[in-house]
Structure formats: structure tokens, C-alpha cells
mmCIF file of C-alpha atoms in Angstrom:
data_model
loop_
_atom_site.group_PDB
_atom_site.id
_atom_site.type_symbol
_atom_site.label_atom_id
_atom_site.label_comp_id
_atom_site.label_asym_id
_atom_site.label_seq_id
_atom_site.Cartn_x
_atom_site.Cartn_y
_atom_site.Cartn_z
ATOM 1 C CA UNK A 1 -46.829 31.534 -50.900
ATOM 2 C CA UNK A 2 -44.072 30.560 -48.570
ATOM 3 C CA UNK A 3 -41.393 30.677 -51.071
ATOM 4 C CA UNK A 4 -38.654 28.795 -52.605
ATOM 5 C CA UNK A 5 -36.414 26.396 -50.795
ATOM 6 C CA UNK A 6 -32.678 26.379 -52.334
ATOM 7 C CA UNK A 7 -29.776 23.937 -51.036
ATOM 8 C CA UNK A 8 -26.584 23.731 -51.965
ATOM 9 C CA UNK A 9 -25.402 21.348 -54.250
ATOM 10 C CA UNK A 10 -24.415 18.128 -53.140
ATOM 11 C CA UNK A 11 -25.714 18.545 -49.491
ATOM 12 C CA UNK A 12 -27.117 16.176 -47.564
ATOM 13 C CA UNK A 13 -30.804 16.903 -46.048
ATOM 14 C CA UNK A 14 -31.151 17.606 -42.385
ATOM 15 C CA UNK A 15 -34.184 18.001 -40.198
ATOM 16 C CA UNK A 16 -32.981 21.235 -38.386
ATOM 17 C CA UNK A 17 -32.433 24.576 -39.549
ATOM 18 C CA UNK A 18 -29.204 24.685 -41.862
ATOM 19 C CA UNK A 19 -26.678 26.605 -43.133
ATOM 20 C CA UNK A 20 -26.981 24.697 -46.262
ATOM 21 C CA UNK A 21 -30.757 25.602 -47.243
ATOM 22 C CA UNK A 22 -32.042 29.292 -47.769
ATOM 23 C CA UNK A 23 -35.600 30.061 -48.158
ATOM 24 C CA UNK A 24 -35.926 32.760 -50.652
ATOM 25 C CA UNK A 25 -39.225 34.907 -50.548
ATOM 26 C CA UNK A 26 -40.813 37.449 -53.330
ATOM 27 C CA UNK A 27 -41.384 40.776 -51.467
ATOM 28 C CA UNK A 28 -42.749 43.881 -52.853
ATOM 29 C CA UNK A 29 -41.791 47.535 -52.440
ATOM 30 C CA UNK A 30 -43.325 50.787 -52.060
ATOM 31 C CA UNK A 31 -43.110 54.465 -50.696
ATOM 32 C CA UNK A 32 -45.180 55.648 -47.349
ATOM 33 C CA UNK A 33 -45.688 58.878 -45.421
ATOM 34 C CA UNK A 34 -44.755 58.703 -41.632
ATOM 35 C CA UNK A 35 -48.051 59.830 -40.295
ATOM 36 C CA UNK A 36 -47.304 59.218 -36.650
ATOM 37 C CA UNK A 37 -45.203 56.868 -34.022
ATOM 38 C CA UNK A 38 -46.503 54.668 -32.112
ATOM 39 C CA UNK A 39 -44.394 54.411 -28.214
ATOM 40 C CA UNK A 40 -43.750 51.277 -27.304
ATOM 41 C CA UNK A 41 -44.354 49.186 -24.138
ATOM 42 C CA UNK A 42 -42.447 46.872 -21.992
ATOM 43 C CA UNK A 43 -39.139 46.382 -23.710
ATOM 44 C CA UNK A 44 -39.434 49.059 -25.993
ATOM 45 C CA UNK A 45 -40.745 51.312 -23.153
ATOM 46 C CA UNK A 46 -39.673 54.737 -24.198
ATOM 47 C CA UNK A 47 -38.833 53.983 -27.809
ATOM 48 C CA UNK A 48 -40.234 53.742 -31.211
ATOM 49 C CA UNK A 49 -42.695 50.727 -31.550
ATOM 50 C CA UNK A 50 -44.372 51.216 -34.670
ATOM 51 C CA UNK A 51 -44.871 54.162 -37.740
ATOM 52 C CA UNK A 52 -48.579 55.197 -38.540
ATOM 53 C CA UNK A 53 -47.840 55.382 -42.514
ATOM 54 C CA UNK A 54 -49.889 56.019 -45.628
ATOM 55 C CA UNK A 55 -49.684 54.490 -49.196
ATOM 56 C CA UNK A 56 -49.642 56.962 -52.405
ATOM 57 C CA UNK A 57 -53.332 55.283 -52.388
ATOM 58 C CA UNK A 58 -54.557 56.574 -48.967
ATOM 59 C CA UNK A 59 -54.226 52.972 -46.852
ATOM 60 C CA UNK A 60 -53.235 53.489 -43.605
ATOM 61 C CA UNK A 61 -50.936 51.126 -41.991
ATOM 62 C CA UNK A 62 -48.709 50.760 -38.891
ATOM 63 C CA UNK A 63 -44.914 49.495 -39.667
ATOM 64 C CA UNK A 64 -43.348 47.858 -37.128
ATOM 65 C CA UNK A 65 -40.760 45.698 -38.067
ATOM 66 C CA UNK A 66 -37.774 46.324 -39.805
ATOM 67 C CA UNK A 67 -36.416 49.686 -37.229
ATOM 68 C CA UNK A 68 -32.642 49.267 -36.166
ATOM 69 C CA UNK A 69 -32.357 50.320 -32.091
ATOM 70 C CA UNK A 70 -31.427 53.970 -33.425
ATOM 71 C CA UNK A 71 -34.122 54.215 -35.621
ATOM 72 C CA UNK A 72 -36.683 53.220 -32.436
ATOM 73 C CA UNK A 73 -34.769 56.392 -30.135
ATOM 74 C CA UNK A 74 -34.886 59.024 -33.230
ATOM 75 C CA UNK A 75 -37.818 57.915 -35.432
ATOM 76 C CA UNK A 76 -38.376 59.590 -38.619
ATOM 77 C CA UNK A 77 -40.444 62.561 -38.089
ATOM 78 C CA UNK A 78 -43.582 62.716 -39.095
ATOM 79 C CA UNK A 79 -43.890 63.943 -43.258
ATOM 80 C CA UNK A 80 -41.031 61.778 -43.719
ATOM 81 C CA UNK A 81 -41.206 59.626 -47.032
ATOM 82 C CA UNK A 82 -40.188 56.152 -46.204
ATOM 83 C CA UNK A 83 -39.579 52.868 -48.586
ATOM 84 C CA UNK A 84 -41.080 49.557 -47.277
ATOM 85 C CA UNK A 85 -41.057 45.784 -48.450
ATOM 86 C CA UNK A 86 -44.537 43.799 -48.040
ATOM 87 C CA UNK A 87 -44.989 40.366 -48.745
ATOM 88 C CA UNK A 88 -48.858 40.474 -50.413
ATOM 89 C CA UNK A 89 -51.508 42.611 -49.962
ATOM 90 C CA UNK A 90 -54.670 41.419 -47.318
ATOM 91 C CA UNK A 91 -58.049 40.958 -47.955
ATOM 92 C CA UNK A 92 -58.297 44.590 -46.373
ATOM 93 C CA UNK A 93 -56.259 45.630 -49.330
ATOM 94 C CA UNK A 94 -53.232 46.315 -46.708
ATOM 95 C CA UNK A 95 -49.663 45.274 -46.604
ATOM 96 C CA UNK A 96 -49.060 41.925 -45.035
ATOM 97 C CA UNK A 97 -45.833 42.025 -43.019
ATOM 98 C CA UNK A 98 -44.707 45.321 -43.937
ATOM 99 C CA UNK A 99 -41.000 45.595 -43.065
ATOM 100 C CA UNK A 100 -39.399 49.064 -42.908
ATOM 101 C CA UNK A 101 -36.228 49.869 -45.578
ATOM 102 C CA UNK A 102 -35.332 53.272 -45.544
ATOM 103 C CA UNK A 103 -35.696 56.702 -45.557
ATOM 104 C CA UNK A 104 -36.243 58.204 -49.211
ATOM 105 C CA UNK A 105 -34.666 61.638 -48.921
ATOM 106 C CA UNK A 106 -34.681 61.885 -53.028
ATOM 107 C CA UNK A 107 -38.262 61.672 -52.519
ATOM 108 C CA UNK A 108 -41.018 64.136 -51.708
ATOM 109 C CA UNK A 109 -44.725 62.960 -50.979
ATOM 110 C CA UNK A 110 -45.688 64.968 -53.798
ATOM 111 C CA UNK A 111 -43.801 62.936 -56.114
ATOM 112 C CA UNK A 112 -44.858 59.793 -54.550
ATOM 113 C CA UNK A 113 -48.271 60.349 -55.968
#
């Protein structure tokens, strides 16, 4: 779904975006190994556009979203085990919207599966 819609007591409603309302949204989490980068184009010409990644389960996914600026100069090398937040999974079976969070250097692949 699109979430829950939470205003602050006593406000009054407006028809504009609002410091008053947050949308809150159920996300799921979940390891991935950096399989490959994907270089970007135009804007992000010479940088980081997206992670090739697999799940524990063998789904192969790009990640795109979610990279600070320093994270798109230095990506994380490739055998890296990284922690991303989805929203649901697709009809494919893949992430929809899968956002990167973080490095996992407590992690090894091996104990990801």
C-alpha cells in the first residue's frame, strides 16, 4: 500500500505538502552481495549509478537509490555485503524500490546464507 498518513494534533488540513502531515511507509530489510557497478550517464557521468546485487536467494537486482555522492565516487567493491530496505516484492519475485542502507562489515556472504 501507500502507507499511513499521520498529522499532528489539532492541525488544520491543507492542500499542499505540509510540515504538519508525515506519510509513514512499512519497508523491509535484507542483506545483498555487490556483484558489479553500474557507471552512470549524464549527471552521474563518471560515477556510481547503480550496484548489480544478489539476495541470499540468488535474485539479481540493480540498487540504485539510496548512494550518498561519496558512495557514487568510491562504490563498494564488488564481494561487499550490503543491507537494503525494499518496499514489497514484484511479481518477478524482486525488490520493488530497493533503497541502499549500508555496508555490513559484521557480515560475510557466507553467513548471509
Amino acid at each position: 500500500g501507500e502507507g499511513l498518513m499521520l498529522r499532528a494534533p489539532g492541525s488544520r488540513y491543507e492542500r499542499a505538502r505540509s510540515g504538519t502531515l508525515l506519510k509513514a511507509k512499512a519497508w523491509q530489510e535484507e542483506e545483498a552481495l555487490v556483484l558489479g557497478h553500474e557507471a552512470g550517464q549524464g549527471p552521474l557521468s563518471g560515477k556510481l549509478a547503480s550496484l548489480q546485487c544478489k539476495s541470499p536467494d540468488g535474485r539479481k537486482f540493480s540498487i540504485g537509490s539510496g548512494l550518498s555522492e561519496e558512495q557514487r565516487r568510491k562504490p563498494p567493491v564488488v564481494g561487499t555485503v550490503v543491507t537494503y530496505r525494499f518496499s514489497e516484492l514484484t511479481t518477478d519475485n524482486l525488490p520493488r524500490w530497493p533503497r541502499l542502507v549500508g555496508n555490513r562489515v559484521d557480515l560475510n556472504w557466507v553467513q548471509c546464507c
